[in-house]
Coordinates of C-alpha atoms in Angstrom, one line a residue:
M18 CA 0.0 0.0 0.0
S19 CA 1.0 3.6 -0.5
L20 CA -0.4 7.1 0.0
R21 CA -1.3 9.5 -2.8
I22 CA 0.8 12.6 -1.7
I23 CA 0.9 16.2 -2.9
F24 CA 4.4 17.5 -2.0
M25 CA 4.9 21.2 -1.4
G26 CA 8.4 22.7 -1.0
T27 CA 10.9 25.0 -2.6
P28 CA 14.6 25.1 -1.4
E29 CA 17.3 22.5 -1.2
F30 CA 16.2 21.7 2.3
S31 CA 13.0 20.2 1.0
V32 CA 14.5 17.9 -1.7
P33 CA 15.6 14.9 0.5
T34 CA 12.0 14.6 1.9
L35 CA 10.6 14.6 -1.6
Q36 CA 13.1 12.0 -2.8
S37 CA 12.7 9.8 0.3
L38 CA 8.9 9.7 0.0
K39 CA 9.1 8.7 -3.6
H40 CA 11.7 6.0 -2.9
A41 CA 9.5 4.7 0.0
G42 CA 6.9 3.8 -2.6
H43 CA 4.4 6.5 -2.1
E44 CA 2.7 8.0 -5.2
I45 CA 3.6 11.7 -5.5
V46 CA 0.7 12.9 -7.6
A47 CA 2.0 16.5 -7.9
V48 CA 4.6 18.9 -6.6
Y49 CA 3.9 22.5 -5.7
T50 CA 6.8 24.9 -5.5
Q51 CA 7.6 28.6 -5.8
P52 CA 7.6 30.0 -9.4
P53 CA 11.0 30.3 -11.2
R54 CA 12.9 33.4 -10.1
P55 CA 15.5 35.6 -11.9
G56 CA 18.9 34.2 -11.5
G57 CA 22.0 33.1 -13.4
R58 CA 25.2 35.1 -13.7
R59 CA 23.5 38.3 -14.8
G60 CA 20.2 37.7 -13.1
L61 CA 18.4 37.6 -16.4
D62 CA 17.5 33.8 -16.5
L63 CA 14.5 32.3 -14.8
V64 CA 15.8 29.6 -12.5
K65 CA 13.6 26.8 -11.3
S66 CA 13.7 26.0 -7.5
P67 CA 15.7 23.0 -6.3
V68 CA 12.4 21.1 -5.6
H69 CA 11.2 21.9 -9.1
Q70 CA 14.3 20.5 -10.6
A71 CA 14.2 17.4 -8.4
A72 CA 10.6 16.7 -9.3
E73 CA 11.3 16.9 -13.0
L74 CA 14.1 14.3 -12.6
L75 CA 11.6 12.1 -10.8
G76 CA 8.9 12.6 -13.5
I77 CA 6.4 14.3 -11.2
P78 CA 4.0 17.0 -12.5
V79 CA 5.0 20.4 -11.1
F80 CA 2.7 23.4 -10.3
T81 CA 4.0 26.9 -9.5
P82 CA 1.0 29.1 -8.5
V83 CA 1.9 32.6 -7.1
N84 CA -0.8 32.0 -4.5
F85 CA -4.1 30.1 -3.9
K86 CA -6.5 33.0 -4.2
D87 CA -7.8 31.8 -7.5
P88 CA -10.7 29.4 -7.1
E89 CA -9.4 27.4 -10.1
E90 CA -6.1 26.8 -8.3
R91 CA -8.0 25.5 -5.2
E92 CA -10.2 23.3 -7.3
K93 CA -7.1 21.9 -9.2
F94 CA -5.6 21.0 -5.9
R95 CA -8.7 19.2 -4.7
G96 CA -9.1 17.5 -8.0
L97 CA -5.8 15.7 -7.5
K98 CA -7.7 13.6 -5.0
A99 CA -4.6 13.1 -2.8
D100 CA -4.7 11.3 0.6
V101 CA -2.4 13.9 2.2
A102 CA -0.2 16.9 1.5
V103 CA 3.4 17.1 2.8
V104 CA 4.8 20.6 3.2
V105 CA 8.5 21.3 3.8
A106 CA 9.7 25.0 3.5
Y107 CA 7.2 25.8 0.8
G108 CA 7.2 29.5 1.4
L109 CA 3.5 30.3 0.8
L110 CA 0.7 30.6 3.4
L111 CA -1.9 27.9 2.8
P112 CA -5.6 28.9 3.0
E113 CA -8.2 26.7 4.7
A114 CA -9.3 25.4 1.3
I115 CA -5.8 23.8 0.8
L116 CA -5.4 22.7 4.4
T117 CA -8.6 20.7 4.0
G118 CA -8.1 19.8 0.3
T119 CA -6.9 16.3 0.9
Q120 CA -8.5 13.4 2.7
L121 CA -6.0 13.4 5.7
G122 CA -4.9 17.0 5.7
C123 CA -1.5 18.6 5.5
Y124 CA 1.6 17.7 7.4
N125 CA 4.6 20.0 7.8
G126 CA 8.2 19.2 8.4
H127 CA 9.5 22.0 10.6
A128 CA 13.1 22.6 11.8
S129 CA 12.7 23.3 15.5
L130 CA 11.4 21.9 18.7
L131 CA 8.0 23.6 18.7
P132 CA 6.6 25.7 20.2
R133 CA 10.1 27.2 20.3
W134 CA 11.0 29.0 17.0
R135 CA 7.8 29.0 15.0
G136 CA 8.3 30.9 11.8
A137 CA 10.7 31.5 8.9
A138 CA 14.2 31.2 10.3
P139 CA 14.3 28.5 13.0
I140 CA 17.7 27.1 12.3
Q141 CA 19.5 30.5 12.4
R142 CA 17.6 31.7 15.4
A143 CA 18.3 28.6 17.4
I144 CA 22.1 29.0 16.9
M145 CA 22.0 32.8 17.4
A146 CA 20.2 32.3 20.7
G147 CA 22.9 29.7 21.9
D148 CA 20.5 26.8 22.0
K149 CA 22.1 23.4 22.7
K150 CA 19.6 21.4 20.8
T151 CA 16.9 21.6 18.2
G152 CA 15.2 19.1 16.0
M153 CA 12.7 18.2 13.3
M154 CA 9.1 18.0 14.0
V155 CA 6.3 16.6 11.8
M156 CA 3.1 18.5 12.7
Q157 CA -0.4 18.6 11.3
M158 CA -1.0 22.0 9.8
E159 CA -3.8 24.4 10.8
K160 CA -4.5 28.1 10.1
G161 CA -2.1 29.4 12.7
L162 CA 1.7 29.8 12.0
D163 CA 3.3 26.5 13.1
T164 CA 0.7 26.0 15.8
G165 CA -0.7 22.6 14.9
P166 CA -0.4 19.4 16.9
V167 CA 2.9 17.5 16.8
A168 CA 3.0 14.0 15.3
L169 CA 6.7 13.1 15.6
T170 CA 9.9 14.6 17.0
R171 CA 13.5 14.0 16.3
E172 CA 16.0 16.0 18.5
V173 CA 19.5 17.1 17.2
E174 CA 22.3 18.4 19.3
I175 CA 23.9 21.7 18.3
G176 CA 27.7 21.7 18.7
E177 CA 29.3 24.7 20.2
N178 CA 31.0 25.6 16.8
M179 CA 28.3 24.3 14.5
T180 CA 27.2 26.8 11.8
A181 CA 23.7 27.3 10.4
G182 CA 24.8 25.7 7.2
E183 CA 26.0 22.5 8.9
L184 CA 22.9 22.3 11.0
H185 CA 20.7 22.9 7.9
D186 CA 22.4 19.9 6.1
K187 CA 21.9 17.6 9.1
L188 CA 18.3 18.6 9.8
M189 CA 17.2 18.1 6.2
L190 CA 18.3 14.5 6.3
V191 CA 16.8 13.9 9.7
G192 CA 13.6 15.5 8.5
A193 CA 13.4 13.3 5.4
R194 CA 13.6 10.2 7.5
A195 CA 11.1 11.5 10.0
M196 CA 8.5 12.3 7.4
V197 CA 8.8 8.9 5.8
E198 CA 8.2 7.4 9.2
A199 CA 5.3 9.7 9.9
M200 CA 3.6 8.8 6.6
E201 CA 4.0 5.1 7.3
K202 CA 2.3 5.6 10.7
L203 CA -0.4 7.8 9.0
E204 CA -1.1 5.1 6.4
A205 CA -1.4 2.5 9.3
N206 CA -3.8 4.9 11.2
D207 CA -1.2 4.9 14.0
L208 CA 0.0 8.5 14.0
P209 CA -0.8 10.2 17.4
L210 CA -1.1 13.9 17.6
T211 CA -0.1 15.9 20.6
P212 CA -1.2 19.6 21.1
Q213 CA 1.7 22.0 21.4
S214 CA 2.4 23.6 24.8
P215 CA 1.1 27.1 25.2
E216 CA 4.3 27.9 27.1
G217 CA 7.8 28.6 25.6
V218 CA 6.5 30.1 22.4
L219 CA 9.2 31.9 20.4
Y220 CA 9.0 33.3 16.8
A221 CA 11.9 32.9 14.4
A222 CA 11.6 36.1 12.4
K223 CA 13.1 36.2 8.9
I224 CA 16.8 37.4 9.1
D225 CA 16.9 41.1 8.3
K226 CA 20.0 42.6 6.7
G227 CA 20.1 45.2 9.4
E228 CA 21.0 42.7 12.0
T229 CA 23.9 41.0 10.3
R230 CA 26.6 43.5 11.3
I231 CA 28.8 42.1 14.2
D232 CA 28.5 44.0 17.5
F233 CA 31.8 43.4 19.2
S234 CA 30.5 45.2 22.3
K235 CA 28.5 42.1 23.2
P236 CA 29.9 39.2 25.1
A237 CA 32.1 36.8 23.2
A238 CA 29.6 33.9 23.3
D239 CA 26.9 36.2 21.8
V240 CA 29.3 37.3 19.0
H241 CA 30.3 33.7 18.3
N242 CA 26.7 32.6 18.1
H243 CA 25.8 35.5 15.9
I244 CA 28.6 34.6 13.4
R245 CA 27.8 30.9 13.2
G246 CA 24.1 31.5 13.1
L247 CA 24.5 33.6 9.9
S248 CA 27.1 31.3 8.2
P249 CA 27.3 30.8 5.3
F250 CA 24.3 33.1 4.4
P251 CA 23.7 35.9 4.6
G252 CA 27.0 36.2 6.7
A253 CA 27.8 38.3 9.7
W254 CA 30.3 41.1 8.9
F255 CA 32.5 43.9 10.1
E256 CA 34.1 46.9 8.5
A257 CA 37.9 47.7 8.6
E258 CA 40.2 50.1 6.9
I259 CA 42.3 48.0 4.5
N260 CA 45.0 49.7 2.5
G261 CA 43.4 53.1 3.1
K262 CA 39.9 52.0 2.1
L263 CA 37.0 51.0 4.4
E264 CA 35.9 47.5 3.4
R265 CA 33.2 45.0 4.5
V266 CA 34.4 41.5 5.5
K267 CA 32.2 38.5 6.2
V268 CA 33.1 36.1 9.0
L269 CA 32.1 32.5 8.2
L270 CA 33.8 30.6 11.1
S271 CA 34.9 31.6 14.6
E272 CA 35.6 30.1 18.0
I273 CA 35.8 31.4 21.5
G274 CA 39.3 32.9 22.1
E275 CA 41.3 34.3 25.0
G276 CA 42.1 37.8 26.0
Q277 CA 40.4 41.1 26.7
G278 CA 40.6 44.7 25.5
E279 CA 38.6 47.4 23.9
P280 CA 35.8 45.8 22.0
G281 CA 36.6 45.3 18.3
T282 CA 40.4 45.5 18.8
V283 CA 42.6 42.8 17.2
L284 CA 44.6 41.2 20.1
D285 CA 47.2 39.1 18.3
D286 CA 48.5 37.8 15.0
A287 CA 45.8 35.1 14.8
L288 CA 42.8 37.5 14.5
T289 CA 41.6 37.2 18.1
L290 CA 39.1 40.0 18.7
A291 CA 38.2 41.6 22.0
C292 CA 34.5 41.6 22.8
G293 CA 32.5 43.3 25.5
A294 CA 33.4 40.3 27.7
G295 CA 36.1 37.9 26.5
A296 CA 37.2 37.4 22.9
V297 CA 36.5 35.5 19.7
R298 CA 39.0 34.2 17.2
L299 CA 38.0 34.6 13.5
L300 CA 38.8 31.5 11.5
K301 CA 37.4 32.0 8.0
L302 CA 36.7 35.3 6.3
Q303 CA 35.5 36.6 2.9
K304 CA 36.0 40.1 1.4
A305 CA 33.3 41.4 -0.9
G306 CA 33.8 39.8 -4.3
G307 CA 36.5 37.4 -3.0
K308 CA 36.5 33.7 -2.0
P309 CA 36.4 32.4 1.6
L310 CA 39.8 32.2 3.1
A311 CA 41.3 30.7 6.3
A312 CA 42.4 33.4 8.7
A313 CA 46.2 32.8 8.0
E314 CA 45.7 33.1 4.3
F315 CA 43.4 36.1 4.6
L316 CA 46.0 37.9 6.7
R317 CA 48.7 37.4 4.1
G318 CA 46.9 39.8 1.8
T319 CA 45.1 41.9 4.4
P320 CA 47.1 43.4 7.2
L321 CA 45.0 43.4 10.4
G322 CA 47.6 43.2 13.1
P323 CA 47.4 43.7 16.8
G324 CA 45.8 47.0 17.7
T325 CA 43.7 47.3 14.6
R326 CA 40.1 48.4 15.3
L327 CA 37.2 46.7 13.6
S328 CA 33.7 48.0 13.6

């Protein structure tokens, strides 16, 4: 036996779940994903989403509505006569007509331990907050933002130097396995649902460019969490005068260092920076238009010796 599934997702994070459900023997009757966006080297080409490309390789029909306001779009969805919809980082709010448009409803793979970090950027926010663990949850969707009852939970430890990119890659595989297990239980009518706690609710707002600049006046742990929570994208950054010109530099890797001094001051030849309390050592950096470089290589072309002030 297998389920008739509508899959809804857009970025790379969603692809392993789509592939795993297909390989588990379920019938993926359609894939919904965000429409192609301008991209390519000059930004002039329309680029299909990672899920769109994966679905085409699997021979699955793909739909890319801008939204579901059109009654015809809603009717097309219902007309697929699916048992269930699986949603992983789709990027569109689903109206009631879609949430109830399959026999068994919609199930979402969400990258946090709900109710902590509901919303758009749970991976980044968990690291930026210094959380020691997170996870993937399969939840039944309802009209509220990530408020539905939880069907299955898989916890994941967050290492002290783990970046958002590393956690992303781990969670997308954990999430794929979790969703396959959840759909097996759903098919067997053995998928319990547990309401979320009303306590401990936090919202993971989308990362704003205005919060990506590094504030060295904060404690070293906060600076380190800020850097790794925004790595590799969009990237935490500082400005420094380099060869007489003020340049922006992204920091992609860091670790807690030793030392103290005026916040933002380089303390040694290994790019240890004083913070409001303690220090961080910068391990991988990237100048605008350049490639990521290890600190030692970066310093060979960019003199940021002891006493240099970064802001």
